[in-house]
XYZ file of C-alpha atoms in Angstrom:
160
model
C 7.581 -6.822 12.998
C 5.696 -3.624 12.186
C 3.119 -3.595 9.391
C 3.946 -2.195 5.968
C 1.070 0.275 6.199
C 2.290 1.824 9.453
C 2.198 5.626 9.425
C 2.290 8.612 11.734
C -1.081 10.200 12.413
C -1.686 13.740 13.531
C -4.073 13.912 16.464
C -6.800 16.444 16.950
C -7.343 17.544 20.563
C -10.408 15.273 20.724
C -8.510 12.247 19.383
C -5.664 12.917 21.840
C -8.094 12.921 24.795
C -9.917 9.821 23.559
C -6.616 7.980 23.126
C -5.421 9.092 26.555
C -8.632 7.827 28.154
C -8.514 4.521 26.241
C -4.937 3.951 27.438
C -5.838 4.814 31.028
C -8.562 2.160 31.164
C -6.515 -0.529 29.381
C -7.003 -3.408 29.171
C -10.439 -2.595 27.882
C -13.530 -4.715 28.100
C -15.147 -4.616 24.678
C -18.378 -6.022 26.101
C -19.331 -2.713 27.697
C -21.206 -0.164 25.569
C -19.143 2.817 26.825
C -15.859 1.143 25.838
C -17.208 0.136 22.430
C -18.451 3.708 21.886
C -15.083 5.145 22.973
C -13.114 2.928 20.592
C -15.572 3.516 17.739
C -15.258 7.282 18.153
C -11.463 7.076 18.440
C -11.236 4.945 15.274
C -13.463 7.439 13.458
C -11.265 10.347 14.535
C -8.110 8.589 13.366
C -9.530 7.627 9.952
C -10.805 11.139 9.229
C -7.422 12.822 9.411
C -7.508 15.866 7.097
C -3.856 15.220 6.243
C -4.980 12.038 4.443
C -5.840 14.232 1.465
C -2.121 14.950 1.060
C -1.321 11.265 0.639
C -1.651 9.412 -2.627
C -1.423 5.633 -2.315
C -0.099 3.922 -5.434
C -1.551 0.692 -6.807
C 0.693 -2.372 -6.807
C -0.643 -4.005 -9.976
C 1.769 -3.155 -12.845
C -0.967 -2.060 -15.270
C -2.731 0.071 -12.666
C 0.644 1.503 -11.640
C 1.339 2.416 -15.293
C -1.972 4.299 -15.430
C -1.157 6.037 -12.129
C 2.282 7.044 -13.399
C 0.749 8.401 -16.586
C -1.796 10.428 -14.620
C 0.900 11.882 -12.357
C 3.245 12.753 -15.218
C 0.546 14.357 -17.355
C -2.465 15.306 -15.206
C -4.228 17.171 -18.018
C -4.231 14.198 -20.385
C -7.521 12.492 -21.210
C -8.130 9.372 -19.117
C -9.047 7.374 -22.235
C -5.621 8.160 -23.705
C -3.867 7.069 -20.513
C -5.856 3.819 -20.363
C -5.164 3.093 -24.018
C -1.424 3.686 -23.535
C -1.434 1.143 -20.685
C -3.557 -1.262 -22.764
C -6.127 -1.365 -19.978
C -9.885 -1.274 -19.754
C -11.428 1.354 -17.515
C -13.518 -1.205 -15.653
C -10.498 -3.356 -14.774
C -8.455 -0.351 -13.674
C -11.393 0.964 -11.618
C -11.532 -2.338 -9.712
C -7.776 -2.427 -9.150
C -7.597 1.166 -7.920
C -10.488 0.620 -5.526
C -9.046 -2.597 -4.099
C -5.427 -1.441 -3.900
C -5.719 2.259 -2.983
C -9.201 2.343 -1.412
C -10.002 5.215 -3.792
C -11.987 5.050 -6.994
C -10.026 5.861 -10.132
C -11.846 9.205 -10.311
C -11.043 10.056 -6.682
C -7.425 9.030 -7.152
C -7.085 11.077 -10.349
C -8.629 14.154 -8.735
C -6.304 13.872 -5.720
C -3.316 13.442 -8.023
C -4.272 16.577 -9.942
C -4.787 18.576 -6.743
C -1.427 17.465 -5.336
C 0.250 18.468 -8.608
C -1.534 21.810 -8.306
C -0.144 22.377 -4.801
C 3.364 22.120 -6.235
C 2.577 24.591 -9.002
C 0.941 27.054 -6.616
C 3.892 26.764 -4.228
C 6.275 27.851 -6.978
C 4.099 30.909 -7.661
C 1.889 29.898 -10.593
C -1.485 31.628 -10.741
C -4.695 29.763 -9.914
C -5.847 30.094 -13.540
C -2.599 28.759 -15.012
C -2.514 25.948 -12.460
C -6.121 24.957 -13.186
C -5.406 24.641 -16.898
C -2.066 22.878 -16.386
C -3.590 20.128 -14.242
C -6.516 19.617 -16.596
C -9.462 21.607 -15.310
C -11.592 23.370 -17.901
C -12.070 26.466 -15.745
C -10.597 28.077 -12.648
C -13.950 27.797 -10.860
C -14.105 24.019 -11.429
C -10.532 23.759 -10.135
C -11.219 25.877 -7.037
C -14.288 23.768 -6.257
C -12.329 20.497 -6.569
C -9.418 21.923 -4.581
C -11.689 23.055 -1.760
C -13.495 19.724 -1.742
C -10.216 17.804 -1.548
C -8.213 19.987 0.863
C -10.916 21.872 2.765
C -9.981 25.377 1.644
C -9.674 27.296 -1.631
C -6.174 27.390 -3.159
C -5.054 30.811 -1.922
C -6.290 30.201 1.626
C -4.720 26.724 1.688
C -1.379 28.070 0.464
C -1.377 30.845 3.080
C -1.856 28.301 5.837
């Protein structure tokens, strides 16, 4: 049976060549330094997929999931308000997000806001309107977060 976390991964040219070489020498002997180095580099290439920024894993815990749902439905809302509505402490939710999504609550919230912004930009909203709608205090703060999360400023990202 396949694992529940199975997903398709895009391969960079380097990752494709590393994978091809690893398959050609299979079965591999993990006792040799070159094989260990090859597999370490391949694993690094697969875990640093830039498309990962477009995924938003959801927590399983019901309280953490309620906070996540609140963040997604109202990205501009204050975190304290969202935590209070879910009757949750920030420390508890921080731990649950980190263990269940592998992202801190802050990282998860920022990614959620940026993904909401992509939808708004795709429908034609301006960068300024989008920044304010998803909860950033200024367009420059939004552009900085967007670029940090997706690797390009909003307009450039949307053109590509």
